[in-house]
């Protein structure tokens, strides 16, 4: 699954699933731009890449800020050229029962997890269309499929990116651009570290494979979707959840 020389942007590449995806694409030969929310986080990504002989760099990005996206796009195109792979991985949770949810809690999650996917995809598409080759992969969630009390905002975004991918796939398929989603179950990252022991025990009892997933187990599926081996898969969601939701 060589991605030799492909230019890839991975949002939220500083830690967790995004770091594993950035490293996985880089180890397959892609030139990776991994984004972090701060300059120091971006510098740490550049150092990590250098230590692993991965081509590319870290760049600061706030996915909710149109100017920040524009700045990223201009740095990437100047230094490497138009991105051919976009992995929309950055995401947050801000949980509350709907009746207690503030507008801020709702829109923070919508802006970060859903509107940013619109903005970044649009920014990358022109170059992909010109090149007649492109891969967009959105990181969704099992919660987008199953729902979860206290996560109506998060679930709406994660179901949203699946529908977005299905629709965009129909718009750009004729240009040889695929748009897919990967829906992880519960993965061992900072996002799940905040769960209580009780919540973890309950979750594990619902996972047939009886363990949390590892970030690398999501990264390998993203790498597959970006490769030529997956050239005929588009508009699809691949569920990587230990058998959880069935
Ligand atoms: P994480 O909290 O470790 O990483 C989230 C990443 O998003 C970080 O790199 C963070 O800097 C970045 N980010 C957050 N807000 C941002 C913003 N405004 N601009 C730019 N970057 C921003 O969590 P993770 O578990 O690695 O999650 C990665 C993705 O996987 C998310 O979309 C998450 O919803 C999804 N996911 C995670 C799990 C899980 O169990 N961990 C399950 C399903 C889906």
PDB file of C-alpha atoms and ligand atoms in Angstrom:
ATOM      1  CA  UNK A   1       0.000   0.000   0.000  1.00  0.00           C
ATOM      2  CA  UNK A   2       2.451   2.633  -1.151  1.00  0.00           C
ATOM      3  CA  UNK A   3       1.489   6.284  -0.896  1.00  0.00           C
ATOM      4  CA  UNK A   4       4.863   7.399  -2.198  1.00  0.00           C
ATOM      5  CA  UNK A   5       5.006  11.145  -2.777  1.00  0.00           C
ATOM      6  CA  UNK A   6       1.319  11.808  -2.088  1.00  0.00           C
ATOM      7  CA  UNK A   7       0.705  15.039  -0.174  1.00  0.00           C
ATOM      8  CA  UNK A   8      -1.539  14.412   2.818  1.00  0.00           C
ATOM      9  CA  UNK A   9      -3.121  16.697   5.405  1.00  0.00           C
ATOM     10  CA  UNK A  10      -4.154  15.062   8.694  1.00  0.00           C
ATOM     11  CA  UNK A  11      -6.016  17.384  11.056  1.00  0.00           C
ATOM     12  CA  UNK A  12      -5.381  16.820  14.747  1.00  0.00           C
ATOM     13  CA  UNK A  13      -2.152  14.958  14.042  1.00  0.00           C
ATOM     14  CA  UNK A  14      -0.575  15.736  17.392  1.00  0.00           C
ATOM     15  CA  UNK A  15      -1.907  12.826  19.423  1.00  0.00           C
ATOM     16  CA  UNK A  16      -4.269   9.872  19.576  1.00  0.00           C
ATOM     17  CA  UNK A  17      -5.867   8.583  16.401  1.00  0.00           C
ATOM     18  CA  UNK A  18      -4.640  11.527  14.278  1.00  0.00           C
ATOM     19  CA  UNK A  19      -1.003  10.951  15.273  1.00  0.00           C
ATOM     20  CA  UNK A  20      -1.287   7.266  14.369  1.00  0.00           C
ATOM     21  CA  UNK A  21      -2.877   8.166  11.007  1.00  0.00           C
ATOM     22  CA  UNK A  22      -0.225  10.794  10.231  1.00  0.00           C
ATOM     23  CA  UNK A  23       2.564   8.350  11.068  1.00  0.00           C
ATOM     24  CA  UNK A  24       0.882   5.511   9.159  1.00  0.00           C
ATOM     25  CA  UNK A  25       0.512   7.579   5.973  1.00  0.00           C
ATOM     26  CA  UNK A  26       4.072   8.899   6.374  1.00  0.00           C
ATOM     27  CA  UNK A  27       5.494   5.404   6.812  1.00  0.00           C
ATOM     28  CA  UNK A  28       3.723   4.447   3.559  1.00  0.00           C
ATOM     29  CA  UNK A  29       5.679   7.193   1.786  1.00  0.00           C
ATOM     30  CA  UNK A  30       3.266  10.134   1.892  1.00  0.00           C
ATOM     31  CA  UNK A  31       4.455  13.672   2.596  1.00  0.00           C
ATOM     32  CA  UNK A  32       2.362  14.476   5.652  1.00  0.00           C
ATOM     33  CA  UNK A  33       1.215  17.773   7.075  1.00  0.00           C
ATOM     34  CA  UNK A  34      -0.019  16.975  10.562  1.00  0.00           C
ATOM     35  CA  UNK A  35      -1.876  19.796  12.261  1.00  0.00           C
ATOM     36  CA  UNK A  36      -1.874  20.822  15.918  1.00  0.00           C
ATOM     37  CA  UNK A  37      -3.752  23.586  17.708  1.00  0.00           C
ATOM     38  CA  UNK A  38      -0.558  25.382  18.823  1.00  0.00           C
ATOM     39  CA  UNK A  39       2.846  26.312  17.391  1.00  0.00           C
ATOM     40  CA  UNK A  40       4.561  24.130  19.988  1.00  0.00           C
ATOM     41  CA  UNK A  41       2.290  21.200  19.132  1.00  0.00           C
ATOM     42  CA  UNK A  42       3.156  21.686  15.450  1.00  0.00           C
ATOM     43  CA  UNK A  43       6.878  21.765  16.273  1.00  0.00           C
ATOM     44  CA  UNK A  44       6.491  18.518  18.237  1.00  0.00           C
ATOM     45  CA  UNK A  45       4.896  16.878  15.168  1.00  0.00           C
ATOM     46  CA  UNK A  46       7.799  18.012  12.975  1.00  0.00           C
ATOM     47  CA  UNK A  47      10.234  16.498  15.498  1.00  0.00           C
ATOM     48  CA  UNK A  48       8.256  13.252  15.646  1.00  0.00           C
ATOM     49  CA  UNK A  49       8.275  12.981  11.854  1.00  0.00           C
ATOM     50  CA  UNK A  50      12.024  13.646  11.716  1.00  0.00           C
ATOM     51  CA  UNK A  51      12.683  10.921  14.289  1.00  0.00           C
ATOM     52  CA  UNK A  52      10.688   8.451  12.170  1.00  0.00           C
ATOM     53  CA  UNK A  53      12.085   9.557   8.804  1.00  0.00           C
ATOM     54  CA  UNK A  54       8.656  10.739   7.730  1.00  0.00           C
ATOM     55  CA  UNK A  55       8.579  13.514   5.123  1.00  0.00           C
ATOM     56  CA  UNK A  56       6.460  16.551   5.947  1.00  0.00           C
ATOM     57  CA  UNK A  57       5.889  18.790   8.922  1.00  0.00           C
ATOM     58  CA  UNK A  58       3.588  19.934  11.674  1.00  0.00           C
ATOM     59  CA  UNK A  59       1.488  23.059  11.137  1.00  0.00           C
ATOM     60  CA  UNK A  60      -0.766  24.997  13.515  1.00  0.00           C
ATOM     61  CA  UNK A  61      -4.464  24.928  12.648  1.00  0.00           C
ATOM     62  CA  UNK A  62      -7.747  25.789  14.263  1.00  0.00           C
ATOM     63  CA  UNK A  63     -10.282  23.946  12.115  1.00  0.00           C
ATOM     64  CA  UNK A  64     -13.088  26.270  13.233  1.00  0.00           C
ATOM     65  CA  UNK A  65     -11.334  29.358  11.866  1.00  0.00           C
ATOM     66  CA  UNK A  66     -11.596  30.030   8.114  1.00  0.00           C
ATOM     67  CA  UNK A  67      -8.461  32.252   8.154  1.00  0.00           C
ATOM     68  CA  UNK A  68      -6.457  29.523   9.850  1.00  0.00           C
ATOM     69  CA  UNK A  69      -7.565  27.013   7.185  1.00  0.00           C
ATOM     70  CA  UNK A  70      -6.635  29.484   4.427  1.00  0.00           C
ATOM     71  CA  UNK A  71      -3.202  30.036   6.025  1.00  0.00           C
ATOM     72  CA  UNK A  72      -2.589  26.272   6.210  1.00  0.00           C
ATOM     73  CA  UNK A  73      -3.580  25.808   2.559  1.00  0.00           C
ATOM     74  CA  UNK A  74      -1.246  28.527   1.400  1.00  0.00           C
ATOM     75  CA  UNK A  75       1.741  27.139   3.376  1.00  0.00           C
ATOM     76  CA  UNK A  76       1.104  23.608   2.075  1.00  0.00           C
ATOM     77  CA  UNK A  77       0.672  24.618  -1.571  1.00  0.00           C
ATOM     78  CA  UNK A  78       3.751  26.816  -1.497  1.00  0.00           C
ATOM     79  CA  UNK A  79       5.973  24.208   0.135  1.00  0.00           C
ATOM     80  CA  UNK A  80       4.691  20.959  -1.358  1.00  0.00           C
ATOM     81  CA  UNK A  81       1.872  21.598  -3.864  1.00  0.00           C
ATOM     82  CA  UNK A  82      -1.826  20.792  -3.747  1.00  0.00           C
ATOM     83  CA  UNK A  83      -2.851  18.206  -1.157  1.00  0.00           C
ATOM     84  CA  UNK A  84      -4.044  14.898  -2.616  1.00  0.00           C
ATOM     85  CA  UNK A  85      -5.183  13.283   0.629  1.00  0.00           C
ATOM     86  CA  UNK A  86      -7.245  14.920   3.374  1.00  0.00           C
ATOM     87  CA  UNK A  87      -8.012  13.147   6.639  1.00  0.00           C
ATOM     88  CA  UNK A  88     -10.603  15.060   8.662  1.00  0.00           C
ATOM     89  CA  UNK A  89      -9.691  13.685  12.065  1.00  0.00           C
ATOM     90  CA  UNK A  90      -9.805  16.663  14.483  1.00  0.00           C
ATOM     91  CA  UNK A  91     -12.730  16.345  16.837  1.00  0.00           C
ATOM     92  CA  UNK A  92     -14.032  17.172  20.287  1.00  0.00           C
ATOM     93  CA  UNK A  93     -16.756  16.132  22.677  1.00  0.00           C
ATOM     94  CA  UNK A  94     -18.684  18.520  24.917  1.00  0.00           C
ATOM     95  CA  UNK A  95     -21.302  16.305  26.533  1.00  0.00           C
ATOM     96  CA  UNK A  96     -24.570  17.231  28.166  1.00  0.00           C
ATOM     97  CA  UNK A  97     -28.169  16.097  28.185  1.00  0.00           C
ATOM     98  CA  UNK A  98     -30.011  18.072  25.525  1.00  0.00           C
ATOM     99  CA  UNK A  99     -32.273  19.836  28.014  1.00  0.00           C
ATOM    100  CA  UNK A 100     -29.184  21.169  29.795  1.00  0.00           C
ATOM    101  CA  UNK A 101     -27.081  21.803  26.709  1.00  0.00           C
ATOM    102  CA  UNK A 102     -26.009  25.383  26.049  1.00  0.00           C
ATOM    103  CA  UNK A 103     -25.776  26.867  22.560  1.00  0.00           C
ATOM    104  CA  UNK A 104     -22.033  27.047  23.128  1.00  0.00           C
ATOM    105  CA  UNK A 105     -21.774  23.311  23.850  1.00  0.00           C
ATOM    106  CA  UNK A 106     -23.848  22.558  20.759  1.00  0.00           C
ATOM    107  CA  UNK A 107     -22.048  24.883  18.322  1.00  0.00           C
ATOM    108  CA  UNK A 108     -18.513  24.132  19.584  1.00  0.00           C
ATOM    109  CA  UNK A 109     -18.993  20.519  18.623  1.00  0.00           C
ATOM    110  CA  UNK A 110     -20.846  21.254  15.371  1.00  0.00           C
ATOM    111  CA  UNK A 111     -18.214  23.763  14.264  1.00  0.00           C
ATOM    112  CA  UNK A 112     -15.236  21.564  15.125  1.00  0.00           C
ATOM    113  CA  UNK A 113     -16.512  18.157  14.020  1.00  0.00           C
ATOM    114  CA  UNK A 114     -18.819  18.995  11.107  1.00  0.00           C
ATOM    115  CA  UNK A 115     -18.438  22.508   9.663  1.00  0.00           C
ATOM    116  CA  UNK A 116     -14.657  22.069   9.579  1.00  0.00           C
ATOM    117  CA  UNK A 117     -15.090  18.985   7.397  1.00  0.00           C
ATOM    118  CA  UNK A 118     -17.042  21.112   4.923  1.00  0.00           C
ATOM    119  CA  UNK A 119     -14.434  23.877   5.015  1.00  0.00           C
ATOM    120  CA  UNK A 120     -11.312  21.722   4.672  1.00  0.00           C
ATOM    121  CA  UNK A 121     -12.811  19.442   2.034  1.00  0.00           C
ATOM    122  CA  UNK A 122     -13.808  22.437  -0.073  1.00  0.00           C
ATOM    123  CA  UNK A 123     -10.339  23.940   0.308  1.00  0.00           C
ATOM    124  CA  UNK A 124      -8.633  20.737  -0.864  1.00  0.00           C
ATOM    125  CA  UNK A 125     -11.032  19.746  -3.641  1.00  0.00           C
ATOM    126  CA  UNK A 126      -9.943  22.193  -6.331  1.00  0.00           C
ATOM    127  CA  UNK A 127      -6.417  20.717  -6.463  1.00  0.00           C
ATOM    128  CA  UNK A 128      -7.746  17.156  -6.329  1.00  0.00           C
ATOM    129  CA  UNK A 129     -10.137  17.870  -9.210  1.00  0.00           C
ATOM    130  CA  UNK A 130      -7.341  19.340 -11.301  1.00  0.00           C
ATOM    131  CA  UNK A 131      -5.127  16.331 -10.608  1.00  0.00           C
ATOM    132  CA  UNK A 132      -8.018  13.900 -11.174  1.00  0.00           C
ATOM    133  CA  UNK A 133      -6.970  11.998  -8.070  1.00  0.00           C
ATOM    134  CA  UNK A 134      -7.944  12.535  -4.471  1.00  0.00           C
ATOM    135  CA  UNK A 135      -8.834  10.865  -1.205  1.00  0.00           C
ATOM    136  CA  UNK A 136     -10.913  12.380   1.589  1.00  0.00           C
ATOM    137  CA  UNK A 137     -11.436  10.338   4.749  1.00  0.00           C
ATOM    138  CA  UNK A 138     -13.592  11.575   7.625  1.00  0.00           C
ATOM    139  CA  UNK A 139     -13.240  10.137  11.108  1.00  0.00           C
ATOM    140  CA  UNK A 140     -16.792   9.475  12.246  1.00  0.00           C
ATOM    141  CA  UNK A 141     -17.780   7.384  15.295  1.00  0.00           C
ATOM    142  CA  UNK A 142     -19.867   4.421  16.379  1.00  0.00           C
ATOM    143  CA  UNK A 143     -21.858   7.058  18.302  1.00  0.00           C
ATOM    144  CA  UNK A 144     -23.004   8.526  14.962  1.00  0.00           C
ATOM    145  CA  UNK A 145     -24.628   5.168  14.244  1.00  0.00           C
ATOM    146  CA  UNK A 146     -25.880   4.098  17.689  1.00  0.00           C
ATOM    147  CA  UNK A 147     -26.487   7.419  19.440  1.00  0.00           C
ATOM    148  CA  UNK A 148     -25.491   7.990  23.048  1.00  0.00           C
ATOM    149  CA  UNK A 149     -27.335   9.804  25.836  1.00  0.00           C
ATOM    150  CA  UNK A 150     -25.536  13.057  26.602  1.00  0.00           C
ATOM    151  CA  UNK A 151     -23.911  13.204  23.169  1.00  0.00           C
ATOM    152  CA  UNK A 152     -26.662  14.456  20.846  1.00  0.00           C
ATOM    153  CA  UNK A 153     -24.293  17.179  19.571  1.00  0.00           C
ATOM    154  CA  UNK A 154     -21.418  14.739  18.992  1.00  0.00           C
ATOM    155  CA  UNK A 155     -23.677  12.049  17.453  1.00  0.00           C
ATOM    156  CA  UNK A 156     -25.218  14.608  15.091  1.00  0.00           C
ATOM    157  CA  UNK A 157     -21.755  15.552  13.800  1.00  0.00           C
ATOM    158  CA  UNK A 158     -20.562  11.988  13.447  1.00  0.00           C
ATOM    159  CA  UNK A 159     -23.717  10.923  11.565  1.00  0.00           C
ATOM    160  CA  UNK A 160     -23.356  14.179   9.612  1.00  0.00           C
ATOM    161  CA  UNK A 161     -19.872  13.412   8.287  1.00  0.00           C
ATOM    162  CA  UNK A 162     -21.062  10.025   7.016  1.00  0.00           C
ATOM    163  CA  UNK A 163     -23.899  11.689   5.050  1.00  0.00           C
ATOM    164  CA  UNK A 164     -21.511  14.384   3.875  1.00  0.00           C
ATOM    165  CA  UNK A 165     -19.114  11.749   2.517  1.00  0.00           C
ATOM    166  CA  UNK A 166     -21.896   9.838   0.795  1.00  0.00           C
ATOM    167  CA  UNK A 167     -23.102  13.014  -0.945  1.00  0.00           C
ATOM    168  CA  UNK A 168     -19.715  14.446  -1.868  1.00  0.00           C
ATOM    169  CA  UNK A 169     -18.679  11.031  -3.236  1.00  0.00           C
ATOM    170  CA  UNK A 170     -21.492  11.395  -5.776  1.00  0.00           C
ATOM    171  CA  UNK A 171     -20.369  14.899  -6.730  1.00  0.00           C
ATOM    172  CA  UNK A 172     -16.694  14.130  -7.326  1.00  0.00           C
ATOM    173  CA  UNK A 173     -16.523  10.452  -8.269  1.00  0.00           C
ATOM    174  CA  UNK A 174     -16.169  11.255 -11.964  1.00  0.00           C
ATOM    175  CA  UNK A 175     -12.923  13.105 -11.098  1.00  0.00           C
ATOM    176  CA  UNK A 176     -11.425   9.969  -9.520  1.00  0.00           C
ATOM    177  CA  UNK A 177     -11.786  11.359  -5.997  1.00  0.00           C
ATOM    178  CA  UNK A 178     -13.074   9.052  -3.283  1.00  0.00           C
ATOM    179  CA  UNK A 179     -14.750  10.284  -0.103  1.00  0.00           C
ATOM    180  CA  UNK A 180     -15.225   7.826   2.738  1.00  0.00           C
ATOM    181  CA  UNK A 181     -15.653   7.674   6.497  1.00  0.00           C
ATOM    182  CA  UNK A 182     -14.138   5.487   9.170  1.00  0.00           C
ATOM    183  CA  UNK A 183     -16.290   5.028  12.263  1.00  0.00           C
ATOM    184  CA  UNK A 184     -14.200   3.931  15.235  1.00  0.00           C
ATOM    185  CA  UNK A 185     -15.675   2.312  18.315  1.00  0.00           C
ATOM    186  CA  UNK A 186     -13.983   3.063  21.640  1.00  0.00           C
ATOM    187  CA  UNK A 187     -10.289   3.682  21.097  1.00  0.00           C
ATOM    188  CA  UNK A 188      -7.617   4.063  23.744  1.00  0.00           C
ATOM    189  CA  UNK A 189      -6.830   7.819  23.496  1.00  0.00           C
ATOM    190  CA  UNK A 190      -7.119  10.985  25.609  1.00  0.00           C
ATOM    191  CA  UNK A 191     -10.784  11.176  24.555  1.00  0.00           C
ATOM    192  CA  UNK A 192     -11.656   7.894  26.323  1.00  0.00           C
ATOM    193  CA  UNK A 193      -9.205   8.326  29.248  1.00  0.00           C
ATOM    194  CA  UNK A 194     -11.742  10.661  30.887  1.00  0.00           C
ATOM    195  CA  UNK A 195     -14.338   7.867  31.208  1.00  0.00           C
ATOM    196  CA  UNK A 196     -14.970   6.475  34.700  1.00  0.00           C
ATOM    197  CA  UNK A 197     -14.145   2.837  35.551  1.00  0.00           C
ATOM    198  CA  UNK A 198     -17.892   2.094  35.644  1.00  0.00           C
ATOM    199  CA  UNK A 199     -18.370   3.563  32.169  1.00  0.00           C
ATOM    200  CA  UNK A 200     -15.389   1.564  30.860  1.00  0.00           C
ATOM    201  CA  UNK A 201     -16.692  -1.711  32.353  1.00  0.00           C
ATOM    202  CA  UNK A 202     -20.109  -1.105  30.813  1.00  0.00           C
ATOM    203  CA  UNK A 203     -18.541  -0.285  27.459  1.00  0.00           C
ATOM    204  CA  UNK A 204     -16.301  -3.344  27.453  1.00  0.00           C
ATOM    205  CA  UNK A 205     -19.292  -5.596  28.113  1.00  0.00           C
ATOM    206  CA  UNK A 206     -20.809  -4.290  24.847  1.00  0.00           C
ATOM    207  CA  UNK A 207     -17.689  -4.970  22.737  1.00  0.00           C
ATOM    208  CA  UNK A 208     -17.516  -8.543  21.354  1.00  0.00           C
ATOM    209  CA  UNK A 209     -13.717  -8.285  21.020  1.00  0.00           C
ATOM    210  CA  UNK A 210     -13.696  -7.296  24.741  1.00  0.00           C
ATOM    211  CA  UNK A 211     -11.081  -4.549  24.566  1.00  0.00           C
ATOM    212  CA  UNK A 212     -10.638  -0.954  23.484  1.00  0.00           C
ATOM    213  CA  UNK A 213      -9.180  -0.438  20.017  1.00  0.00           C
ATOM    214  CA  UNK A 214      -5.728   1.017  19.455  1.00  0.00           C
ATOM    215  CA  UNK A 215      -5.173   4.178  17.342  1.00  0.00           C
ATOM    216  CA  UNK A 216      -3.035   2.135  14.911  1.00  0.00           C
ATOM    217  CA  UNK A 217      -6.062  -0.082  14.217  1.00  0.00           C
ATOM    218  CA  UNK A 218      -7.886   2.970  12.866  1.00  0.00           C
ATOM    219  CA  UNK A 219      -4.798   4.261  11.055  1.00  0.00           C
ATOM    220  CA  UNK A 220      -4.376   1.040   9.067  1.00  0.00           C
ATOM    221  CA  UNK A 221      -7.949   1.307   7.737  1.00  0.00           C
ATOM    222  CA  UNK A 222      -7.475   4.977   6.799  1.00  0.00           C
ATOM    223  CA  UNK A 223      -4.243   4.056   5.012  1.00  0.00           C
ATOM    224  CA  UNK A 224      -6.121   1.359   3.083  1.00  0.00           C
ATOM    225  CA  UNK A 225      -8.812   3.852   2.003  1.00  0.00           C
ATOM    226  CA  UNK A 226      -6.100   6.245   0.784  1.00  0.00           C
ATOM    227  CA  UNK A 227      -4.334   3.554  -1.217  1.00  0.00           C
ATOM    228  CA  UNK A 228      -4.970   2.291  -4.731  1.00  0.00           C
ATOM    229  CA  UNK A 229      -6.215  -0.971  -3.171  1.00  0.00           C
ATOM    230  CA  UNK A 230      -9.362   0.971  -2.211  1.00  0.00           C
ATOM    231  CA  UNK A 231      -9.720   2.808  -5.538  1.00  0.00           C
ATOM    232  CA  UNK A 232     -13.262   1.464  -6.096  1.00  0.00           C
ATOM    233  CA  UNK A 233     -14.605   2.261  -2.605  1.00  0.00           C
ATOM    234  CA  UNK A 234     -16.399   5.581  -2.227  1.00  0.00           C
ATOM    235  CA  UNK A 235     -19.244   7.025  -0.174  1.00  0.00           C
ATOM    236  CA  UNK A 236     -18.669   4.172   2.260  1.00  0.00           C
ATOM    237  CA  UNK A 237     -18.312   4.012   6.027  1.00  0.00           C
ATOM    238  CA  UNK A 238     -15.939   1.392   7.415  1.00  0.00           C
ATOM    239  CA  UNK A 239     -16.855   0.449  10.985  1.00  0.00           C
ATOM    240  CA  UNK A 240     -13.856  -0.357  13.166  1.00  0.00           C
ATOM    241  CA  UNK A 241     -15.385  -1.027  16.549  1.00  0.00           C
ATOM    242  CA  UNK A 242     -14.631  -4.538  17.769  1.00  0.00           C
ATOM    243  CA  UNK A 243     -18.122  -5.635  16.713  1.00  0.00           C
ATOM    244  CA  UNK A 244     -19.767  -3.197  19.102  1.00  0.00           C
ATOM    245  CA  UNK A 245     -22.907  -1.838  17.517  1.00  0.00           C
ATOM    246  CA  UNK A 246     -24.302  -4.916  15.806  1.00  0.00           C
TER     247      UNK A 246
HETATM  248  P1  LIG B   1      -7.963  13.343  20.973  1.00  0.00           P
HETATM  249  O1  LIG B   1      -8.715  14.237  21.875  1.00  0.00           O
HETATM  250  O2  LIG B   1      -6.758  12.644  21.465  1.00  0.00           O
HETATM  251  O3  LIG B   1      -7.568  14.121  19.619  1.00  0.00           O
HETATM  252  C1  LIG B   1      -8.368  15.095  19.031  1.00  0.00           C
HETATM  253  C2  LIG B   1      -7.509  15.918  18.094  1.00  0.00           C
HETATM  254  O4  LIG B   1      -8.308  16.955  17.527  1.00  0.00           O
HETATM  255  C3  LIG B   1      -6.339  16.595  18.829  1.00  0.00           C
HETATM  256  O5  LIG B   1      -5.177  16.464  18.051  1.00  0.00           O
HETATM  257  C4  LIG B   1      -6.785  18.044  18.904  1.00  0.00           C
HETATM  258  O6  LIG B   1      -5.716  18.955  18.929  1.00  0.00           O
HETATM  259  C5  LIG B   1      -7.587  18.175  17.618  1.00  0.00           C
HETATM  260  N1  LIG B   1      -8.502  19.315  17.669  1.00  0.00           N
HETATM  261  C6  LIG B   1      -9.498  19.556  18.560  1.00  0.00           C
HETATM  262  N2  LIG B   1     -10.076  20.754  18.309  1.00  0.00           N
HETATM  263  C7  LIG B   1      -9.422  21.276  17.236  1.00  0.00           C
HETATM  264  C8  LIG B   1      -9.561  22.484  16.497  1.00  0.00           C
HETATM  265  N3  LIG B   1     -10.471  23.420  16.811  1.00  0.00           N
HETATM  266  N4  LIG B   1      -8.724  22.680  15.453  1.00  0.00           N
HETATM  267  C9  LIG B   1      -7.792  21.773  15.121  1.00  0.00           C
HETATM  268  N5  LIG B   1      -7.614  20.608  15.776  1.00  0.00           N
HETATM  269  C10 LIG B   1      -8.427  20.372  16.820  1.00  0.00           C
HETATM  270  O7  LIG B   1      -9.037  12.299  20.464  1.00  0.00           O
HETATM  271  P2  LIG B   1      -8.957  11.038  19.499  1.00  0.00           P
HETATM  272  O8  LIG B   1      -9.597   9.943  20.227  1.00  0.00           O
HETATM  273  O9  LIG B   1      -7.606  10.837  18.921  1.00  0.00           O
HETATM  274  O10 LIG B   1      -9.995  11.533  18.380  1.00  0.00           O
HETATM  275  C11 LIG B   1      -9.664  11.695  17.015  1.00  0.00           C
HETATM  276  C12 LIG B   1     -10.943  11.594  16.202  1.00  0.00           C
HETATM  277  O11 LIG B   1     -11.505  10.293  16.365  1.00  0.00           O
HETATM  278  C13 LIG B   1     -12.042  12.572  16.635  1.00  0.00           C
HETATM  279  O12 LIG B   1     -12.728  13.055  15.504  1.00  0.00           O
HETATM  280  C14 LIG B   1     -12.960  11.707  17.472  1.00  0.00           C
HETATM  281  O13 LIG B   1     -14.277  12.209  17.499  1.00  0.00           O
HETATM  282  C15 LIG B   1     -12.862  10.395  16.729  1.00  0.00           C
HETATM  283  N6  LIG B   1     -13.245   9.223  17.519  1.00  0.00           N
HETATM  284  C16 LIG B   1     -12.575   8.886  18.652  1.00  0.00           C
HETATM  285  C17 LIG B   1     -12.966   7.756  19.367  1.00  0.00           C
HETATM  286  C18 LIG B   1     -12.272   7.291  20.619  1.00  0.00           C
HETATM  287  O14 LIG B   1     -12.796   6.374  21.260  1.00  0.00           O
HETATM  288  N7  LIG B   1     -11.149   7.835  21.002  1.00  0.00           N
HETATM  289  C19 LIG B   1     -14.049   7.000  18.912  1.00  0.00           C
HETATM  290  C20 LIG B   1     -14.709   7.376  17.756  1.00  0.00           C
HETATM  291  C21 LIG B   1     -14.288   8.494  17.059  1.00  0.00           C
END
